[in-house]
Structures are given as structure tokens and as C-alpha cells.
Amino acid sequence: MENVQAGTDKCKLKLHKIYVPNISFNRSDNYSEKNSKFQVKVGYETAHSENNSKTKVTIKIEIADKKDDALTINVSLCGIFSMEPNDKENEKFFIKQSLAILFPYLRSLVTNITVQAEIPPIVLPPINFNALIDKQSNNEQS
């Protein structure tokens, strides 16, 4: 995979690698497409390398049938990124952009899993990562 770069002259974001550490798909025998209403939970984590040169950003999604858990999907997708300059001032920008880069891969993965399971495809809606990050930041500060 080639490095992907985004940013301005002041800040450069590079994607070095994408991988899937976890996929879980469970469909019970009593699953019914007609009665399904899904609840979608999205979260993220970050982890810095020892020398802070690279950051692992993990986006996680949990999809479950609200009624009876007849269908559950859990997927984690990781991206290894670097950013120059690497400072605290740009961290929110870094996380928002990293998640925006990773999300289309996650979205495609969920759609493909459901199509191959011979159920109607689940196509994730766009996500407001600004709100997600602000909400998670507020929860961590509380």
C-alpha cells in the first residue's frame, strides 16, 4: 500500500497501513429481515508509538438488532498514521482526519459482510466525527 498524504503545508498526515484486527458476525436461526431494527454504536481509540512518530487509530462499530440480538456485527479497523508536525495542538485535527480516512473502509467492509451473508446490505450512514470526538472528549474529562 502506498502512503496517502493529506493536509496543508503546515500539517501533513500520512497513512502507512490499514488492517482489521477484529470481525465478529453472529446471525441466529430466528433472524428476520422484516422485523429488524438496528442499533449502531461507533467509537474510536488512539495509541501512540513509544517515540510518538506514529499513531494507531482504531475505529470500532457495533451493530445489533434492537429486539433480540438475532444479528450482531462487531468490526474494528486500525490505521497507522503519522503527522508532521507532531504536536498536541494538531491532535484533534489529526484524529478527525484519521477517522474520516478510515470510515469508508469500515463502511464498505460492513456492507460486504452483510451482502455475503445473504441479507439485505447494511450501508452505514455518514458520521459526524466532529460531534463524536467532542462527545468522547467530554466523557473523558468528566
mmCIF file with all atom_site columns, C-alpha atoms in Angstrom:
data_model
loop_
_atom_site.group_PDB
_atom_site.id
_atom_site.type_symbol
_atom_site.label_atom_id
_atom_site.label_alt_id
_atom_site.label_comp_id
_atom_site.label_asym_id
_atom_site.label_entity_id
_atom_site.label_seq_id
_atom_site.pdbx_PDB_ins_code
_atom_site.Cartn_x
_atom_site.Cartn_y
_atom_site.Cartn_z
_atom_site.occupancy
_atom_site.B_iso_or_equiv
_atom_site.pdbx_formal_charge
_atom_site.auth_seq_id
_atom_site.auth_comp_id
_atom_site.auth_asym_id
_atom_site.auth_atom_id
_atom_site.pdbx_PDB_model_num
ATOM 1   C CA . MET A 1 1   ? 0.000   0.000   0.000  1.00 0.00 ? 1   MET A CA 1
ATOM 2   C CA . GLU A 1 2   ? 1.296   3.425   -0.868 1.00 0.00 ? 2   GLU A CA 1
ATOM 3   C CA . ASN A 1 3   ? 1.395   6.184   1.694  1.00 0.00 ? 3   ASN A CA 1
ATOM 4   C CA . VAL A 1 4   ? -1.574  8.512   1.485  1.00 0.00 ? 4   VAL A CA 1
ATOM 5   C CA . GLN A 1 5   ? -0.944  12.131  2.366  1.00 0.00 ? 5   GLN A CA 1
ATOM 6   C CA . ALA A 1 6   ? -3.420  14.814  3.301  1.00 0.00 ? 6   ALA A CA 1
ATOM 7   C CA . GLY A 1 7   ? -3.055  18.256  4.757  1.00 0.00 ? 7   GLY A CA 1
ATOM 8   C CA . THR A 1 8   ? -1.569  21.641  4.138  1.00 0.00 ? 8   THR A CA 1
ATOM 9   C CA . ASP A 1 9   ? 1.965   22.961  4.119  1.00 0.00 ? 9   ASP A CA 1
ATOM 10  C CA . LYS A 1 10  ? 1.667   23.405  7.886  1.00 0.00 ? 10  LYS A CA 1
ATOM 11  C CA . CYS A 1 11  ? 0.429   19.908  8.690  1.00 0.00 ? 11  CYS A CA 1
ATOM 12  C CA . LYS A 1 12  ? 0.900   16.642  6.805  1.00 0.00 ? 12  LYS A CA 1
ATOM 13  C CA . LEU A 1 13  ? -0.965  13.467  7.653  1.00 0.00 ? 13  LEU A CA 1
ATOM 14  C CA . LYS A 1 14  ? 0.287   10.138  6.292  1.00 0.00 ? 14  LYS A CA 1
ATOM 15  C CA . LEU A 1 15  ? -1.492  6.798   6.291  1.00 0.00 ? 15  LEU A CA 1
ATOM 16  C CA . HIS A 1 16  ? 1.036   3.975   6.441  1.00 0.00 ? 16  HIS A CA 1
ATOM 17  C CA . LYS A 1 17  ? -1.136  0.906   6.912  1.00 0.00 ? 17  LYS A CA 1
ATOM 18  C CA . ILE A 1 18  ? -4.742  -0.288  7.344  1.00 0.00 ? 18  ILE A CA 1
ATOM 19  C CA . TYR A 1 19  ? -5.722  -3.615  8.880  1.00 0.00 ? 19  TYR A CA 1
ATOM 20  C CA . VAL A 1 20  ? -8.663  -5.381  10.513 1.00 0.00 ? 20  VAL A CA 1
ATOM 21  C CA . PRO A 1 21  ? -7.840  -6.826  13.954 1.00 0.00 ? 21  PRO A CA 1
ATOM 22  C CA . ASN A 1 22  ? -11.378 -7.991  14.702 1.00 0.00 ? 22  ASN A CA 1
ATOM 23  C CA . ILE A 1 23  ? -14.529 -9.027  12.855 1.00 0.00 ? 23  ILE A CA 1
ATOM 24  C CA . SER A 1 24  ? -17.441 -10.736 14.542 1.00 0.00 ? 24  SER A CA 1
ATOM 25  C CA . PHE A 1 25  ? -20.675 -11.659 12.751 1.00 0.00 ? 25  PHE A CA 1
ATOM 26  C CA . ASN A 1 26  ? -23.443 -13.586 14.505 1.00 0.00 ? 26  ASN A CA 1
ATOM 27  C CA . ARG A 1 27  ? -26.778 -14.412 12.920 1.00 0.00 ? 27  ARG A CA 1
ATOM 28  C CA . SER A 1 28  ? -29.225 -16.620 14.779 1.00 0.00 ? 28  SER A CA 1
ATOM 29  C CA . ASP A 1 29  ? -31.659 -19.007 13.130 1.00 0.00 ? 29  ASP A CA 1
ATOM 30  C CA . ASN A 1 30  ? -34.607 -16.818 14.140 1.00 0.00 ? 30  ASN A CA 1
ATOM 31  C CA . TYR A 1 31  ? -33.267 -13.711 12.357 1.00 0.00 ? 31  TYR A CA 1
ATOM 32  C CA . SER A 1 32  ? -35.975 -11.980 10.325 1.00 0.00 ? 32  SER A CA 1
ATOM 33  C CA . GLU A 1 33  ? -35.196 -9.191  7.879  1.00 0.00 ? 33  GLU A CA 1
ATOM 34  C CA . LYS A 1 34  ? -38.716 -7.766  8.166  1.00 0.00 ? 34  LYS A CA 1
ATOM 35  C CA . ASN A 1 35  ? -38.631 -7.208  11.912 1.00 0.00 ? 35  ASN A CA 1
ATOM 36  C CA . SER A 1 36  ? -35.073 -5.948  12.209 1.00 0.00 ? 36  SER A CA 1
ATOM 37  C CA . LYS A 1 37  ? -34.270 -2.536  13.621 1.00 0.00 ? 37  LYS A CA 1
ATOM 38  C CA . PHE A 1 38  ? -30.587 -1.955  14.173 1.00 0.00 ? 38  PHE A CA 1
ATOM 39  C CA . GLN A 1 39  ? -28.742 -0.017  16.816 1.00 0.00 ? 39  GLN A CA 1
ATOM 40  C CA . VAL A 1 40  ? -25.331 1.250   15.709 1.00 0.00 ? 40  VAL A CA 1
ATOM 41  C CA . LYS A 1 41  ? -22.588 2.260   18.152 1.00 0.00 ? 41  LYS A CA 1
ATOM 42  C CA . VAL A 1 42  ? -19.360 3.838   16.944 1.00 0.00 ? 42  VAL A CA 1
ATOM 43  C CA . GLY A 1 43  ? -16.235 4.527   18.944 1.00 0.00 ? 43  GLY A CA 1
ATOM 44  C CA . TYR A 1 44  ? -12.531 5.065   18.500 1.00 0.00 ? 44  TYR A CA 1
ATOM 45  C CA . GLU A 1 45  ? -9.222  4.669   20.307 1.00 0.00 ? 45  GLU A CA 1
ATOM 46  C CA . THR A 1 46  ? -5.754  6.038   19.734 1.00 0.00 ? 46  THR A CA 1
ATOM 47  C CA . ALA A 1 47  ? -2.364  4.699   20.791 1.00 0.00 ? 47  ALA A CA 1
ATOM 48  C CA . HIS A 1 48  ? 0.986   6.370   20.183 1.00 0.00 ? 48  HIS A CA 1
ATOM 49  C CA . SER A 1 49  ? 4.221   4.540   19.418 1.00 0.00 ? 49  SER A CA 1
ATOM 50  C CA . GLU A 1 50  ? 6.997   4.733   22.002 1.00 0.00 ? 50  GLU A CA 1
ATOM 51  C CA . ASN A 1 51  ? 8.780   7.545   20.192 1.00 0.00 ? 51  ASN A CA 1
ATOM 52  C CA . ASN A 1 52  ? 5.486   9.238   19.176 1.00 0.00 ? 52  ASN A CA 1
ATOM 53  C CA . SER A 1 53  ? 6.408   9.029   15.493 1.00 0.00 ? 53  SER A CA 1
ATOM 54  C CA . LYS A 1 54  ? 3.286   7.023   14.592 1.00 0.00 ? 54  LYS A CA 1
ATOM 55  C CA . THR A 1 55  ? -0.213  6.707   15.977 1.00 0.00 ? 55  THR A CA 1
ATOM 56  C CA . LYS A 1 56  ? -2.580  3.772   15.728 1.00 0.00 ? 56  LYS A CA 1
ATOM 57  C CA . VAL A 1 57  ? -6.170  4.929   15.288 1.00 0.00 ? 57  VAL A CA 1
ATOM 58  C CA . THR A 1 58  ? -8.835  2.261   15.762 1.00 0.00 ? 58  THR A CA 1
ATOM 59  C CA . ILE A 1 59  ? -12.442 2.814   14.742 1.00 0.00 ? 59  ILE A CA 1
ATOM 60  C CA . LYS A 1 60  ? -14.932 0.336   16.167 1.00 0.00 ? 60  LYS A CA 1
ATOM 61  C CA . ILE A 1 61  ? -18.519 -0.334  15.222 1.00 0.00 ? 61  ILE A CA 1
ATOM 62  C CA . GLU A 1 62  ? -21.142 -2.469  16.894 1.00 0.00 ? 62  GLU A CA 1
ATOM 63  C CA . ILE A 1 63  ? -24.381 -3.225  15.071 1.00 0.00 ? 63  ILE A CA 1
ATOM 64  C CA . ALA A 1 64  ? -27.103 -5.146  16.888 1.00 0.00 ? 64  ALA A CA 1
ATOM 65  C CA . ASP A 1 65  ? -30.752 -5.937  16.358 1.00 0.00 ? 65  ASP A CA 1
ATOM 66  C CA . LYS A 1 66  ? -32.631 -3.833  18.935 1.00 0.00 ? 66  LYS A CA 1
ATOM 67  C CA . LYS A 1 67  ? -35.217 -6.534  19.595 1.00 0.00 ? 67  LYS A CA 1
ATOM 68  C CA . ASP A 1 68  ? -33.437 -9.790  20.221 1.00 0.00 ? 68  ASP A CA 1
ATOM 69  C CA . ASP A 1 69  ? -29.811 -9.700  19.078 1.00 0.00 ? 69  ASP A CA 1
ATOM 70  C CA . ALA A 1 70  ? -30.669 -12.073 16.228 1.00 0.00 ? 70  ALA A CA 1
ATOM 71  C CA . LEU A 1 71  ? -27.948 -10.299 14.251 1.00 0.00 ? 71  LEU A CA 1
ATOM 72  C CA . THR A 1 72  ? -24.822 -8.702  15.697 1.00 0.00 ? 72  THR A CA 1
ATOM 73  C CA . ILE A 1 73  ? -21.795 -7.352  13.879 1.00 0.00 ? 73  ILE A CA 1
ATOM 74  C CA . ASN A 1 74  ? -18.646 -6.031  15.553 1.00 0.00 ? 74  ASN A CA 1
ATOM 75  C CA . VAL A 1 75  ? -15.778 -4.687  13.486 1.00 0.00 ? 75  VAL A CA 1
ATOM 76  C CA . SER A 1 76  ? -12.546 -2.934  14.430 1.00 0.00 ? 76  SER A CA 1
ATOM 77  C CA . LEU A 1 77  ? -10.419 -1.268  11.776 1.00 0.00 ? 77  LEU A CA 1
ATOM 78  C CA . CYS A 1 78  ? -6.955  0.153   12.515 1.00 0.00 ? 78  CYS A CA 1
ATOM 79  C CA . GLY A 1 79  ? -4.885  2.677   10.652 1.00 0.00 ? 79  GLY A CA 1
ATOM 80  C CA . ILE A 1 80  ? -1.264  3.557   11.340 1.00 0.00 ? 80  ILE A CA 1
ATOM 81  C CA . PHE A 1 81  ? -0.706  7.270   10.768 1.00 0.00 ? 81  PHE A CA 1
ATOM 82  C CA . SER A 1 82  ? 2.000   9.859   11.202 1.00 0.00 ? 82  SER A CA 1
ATOM 83  C CA . MET A 1 83  ? 1.684   13.611  11.216 1.00 0.00 ? 83  MET A CA 1
ATOM 84  C CA . GLU A 1 84  ? 4.131   16.448  10.853 1.00 0.00 ? 84  GLU A CA 1
ATOM 85  C CA . PRO A 1 85  ? 4.464   18.480  12.920 1.00 0.00 ? 85  PRO A CA 1
ATOM 86  C CA . ASN A 1 86  ? 3.509   16.053  15.670 1.00 0.00 ? 86  ASN A CA 1
ATOM 87  C CA . ASP A 1 87  ? 2.246   18.232  18.499 1.00 0.00 ? 87  ASP A CA 1
ATOM 88  C CA . LYS A 1 88  ? -0.706  18.422  20.876 1.00 0.00 ? 88  LYS A CA 1
ATOM 89  C CA . GLU A 1 89  ? -2.090  21.474  19.088 1.00 0.00 ? 89  GLU A CA 1
ATOM 90  C CA . ASN A 1 90  ? -2.947  19.429  15.998 1.00 0.00 ? 90  ASN A CA 1
ATOM 91  C CA . GLU A 1 91  ? -4.187  16.299  17.806 1.00 0.00 ? 91  GLU A CA 1
ATOM 92  C CA . LYS A 1 92  ? -7.939  16.926  17.351 1.00 0.00 ? 92  LYS A CA 1
ATOM 93  C CA . PHE A 1 93  ? -7.382  17.675  13.664 1.00 0.00 ? 93  PHE A CA 1
ATOM 94  C CA . PHE A 1 94  ? -5.307  14.512  13.389 1.00 0.00 ? 94  PHE A CA 1
ATOM 95  C CA . ILE A 1 95  ? -7.974  12.288  14.965 1.00 0.00 ? 95  ILE A CA 1
ATOM 96  C CA . LYS A 1 96  ? -10.824 13.788  12.933 1.00 0.00 ? 96  LYS A CA 1
ATOM 97  C CA . GLN A 1 97  ? -8.951  13.372  9.664  1.00 0.00 ? 97  GLN A CA 1
ATOM 98  C CA . SER A 1 98  ? -7.771  9.858   10.531 1.00 0.00 ? 98  SER A CA 1
ATOM 99  C CA . LEU A 1 99  ? -11.315 8.711   11.285 1.00 0.00 ? 99  LEU A CA 1
ATOM 100 C CA . ALA A 1 100 ? -12.604 10.348  8.114  1.00 0.00 ? 100 ALA A CA 1
ATOM 101 C CA . ILE A 1 101 ? -9.990  8.399   6.127  1.00 0.00 ? 101 ILE A CA 1
ATOM 102 C CA . LEU A 1 102 ? -10.753 5.064   7.833  1.00 0.00 ? 102 LEU A CA 1
ATOM 103 C CA . PHE A 1 103 ? -14.553 5.244   7.816  1.00 0.00 ? 103 PHE A CA 1
ATOM 104 C CA . PRO A 1 104 ? -15.142 4.479   4.106  1.00 0.00 ? 104 PRO A CA 1
ATOM 105 C CA . TYR A 1 105 ? -13.125 1.265   4.505  1.00 0.00 ? 105 TYR A CA 1
ATOM 106 C CA . LEU A 1 106 ? -15.194 0.267   7.537  1.00 0.00 ? 106 LEU A CA 1
ATOM 107 C CA . ARG A 1 107 ? -18.433 1.166   5.787  1.00 0.00 ? 107 ARG A CA 1
ATOM 108 C CA . SER A 1 108 ? -17.526 -0.962  2.775  1.00 0.00 ? 108 SER A CA 1
ATOM 109 C CA . LEU A 1 109 ? -16.495 -3.863  4.993  1.00 0.00 ? 109 LEU A CA 1
ATOM 110 C CA . VAL A 1 110 ? -19.851 -3.896  6.828  1.00 0.00 ? 110 VAL A CA 1
ATOM 111 C CA . THR A 1 111 ? -21.770 -3.733  3.549  1.00 0.00 ? 111 THR A CA 1
ATOM 112 C CA . ASN A 1 112 ? -19.747 -6.596  2.060  1.00 0.00 ? 112 ASN A CA 1
ATOM 113 C CA . ILE A 1 113 ? -20.188 -8.783  5.136  1.00 0.00 ? 113 ILE A CA 1
ATOM 114 C CA . THR A 1 114 ? -23.960 -8.395  5.058  1.00 0.00 ? 114 THR A CA 1
ATOM 115 C CA . VAL A 1 115 ? -24.232 -8.960  1.302  1.00 0.00 ? 115 VAL A CA 1
ATOM 116 C CA . GLN A 1 116 ? -22.170 -12.137 1.518  1.00 0.00 ? 116 GLN A CA 1
ATOM 117 C CA . ALA A 1 117 ? -24.350 -13.364 4.391  1.00 0.00 ? 117 ALA A CA 1
ATOM 118 C CA . GLU A 1 118 ? -27.340 -13.136 2.026  1.00 0.00 ? 118 GLU A CA 1
ATOM 119 C CA . ILE A 1 119 ? -29.186 -10.498 3.996  1.00 0.00 ? 119 ILE A CA 1
ATOM 120 C CA . PRO A 1 120 ? -30.074 -7.017  2.755  1.00 0.00 ? 120 PRO A CA 1
ATOM 121 C CA . PRO A 1 121 ? -26.909 -4.921  2.780  1.00 0.00 ? 121 PRO A CA 1
ATOM 122 C CA . ILE A 1 122 ? -26.343 -2.654  5.732  1.00 0.00 ? 122 ILE A CA 1
ATOM 123 C CA . VAL A 1 123 ? -24.981 0.637   4.431  1.00 0.00 ? 123 VAL A CA 1
ATOM 124 C CA . LEU A 1 124 ? -23.757 2.822   7.255  1.00 0.00 ? 124 LEU A CA 1
ATOM 125 C CA . PRO A 1 125 ? -24.833 6.461   7.110  1.00 0.00 ? 125 PRO A CA 1
ATOM 126 C CA . PRO A 1 126 ? -22.275 9.274   7.168  1.00 0.00 ? 126 PRO A CA 1
ATOM 127 C CA . ILE A 1 127 ? -20.966 10.053  10.637 1.00 0.00 ? 127 ILE A CA 1
ATOM 128 C CA . ASN A 1 128 ? -20.230 13.463  12.119 1.00 0.00 ? 128 ASN A CA 1
ATOM 129 C CA . PHE A 1 129 ? -16.770 12.791  13.532 1.00 0.00 ? 129 PHE A CA 1
ATOM 130 C CA . ASN A 1 130 ? -16.540 16.297  14.999 1.00 0.00 ? 130 ASN A CA 1
ATOM 131 C CA . ALA A 1 131 ? -19.517 15.531  17.263 1.00 0.00 ? 131 ALA A CA 1
ATOM 132 C CA . LEU A 1 132 ? -18.235 12.021  18.056 1.00 0.00 ? 132 LEU A CA 1
ATOM 133 C CA . ILE A 1 133 ? -14.815 13.318  19.097 1.00 0.00 ? 133 ILE A CA 1
ATOM 134 C CA . ASP A 1 134 ? -16.266 16.191  21.114 1.00 0.00 ? 134 ASP A CA 1
ATOM 135 C CA . LYS A 1 135 ? -18.638 13.790  22.909 1.00 0.00 ? 135 LYS A CA 1
ATOM 136 C CA . GLN A 1 136 ? -15.861 11.315  23.715 1.00 0.00 ? 136 GLN A CA 1
ATOM 137 C CA . SER A 1 137 ? -13.566 14.157  24.876 1.00 0.00 ? 137 SER A CA 1
ATOM 138 C CA . ASN A 1 138 ? -16.296 15.467  27.186 1.00 0.00 ? 138 ASN A CA 1
ATOM 139 C CA . ASN A 1 139 ? -16.880 11.970  28.607 1.00 0.00 ? 139 ASN A CA 1
ATOM 140 C CA . GLU A 1 140 ? -13.153 11.556  29.316 1.00 0.00 ? 140 GLU A CA 1
ATOM 141 C CA . GLN A 1 141 ? -12.971 14.935  31.076 1.00 0.00 ? 141 GLN A CA 1
ATOM 142 C CA . SER A 1 142 ? -15.972 14.173  33.320 1.00 0.00 ? 142 SER A CA 1
#
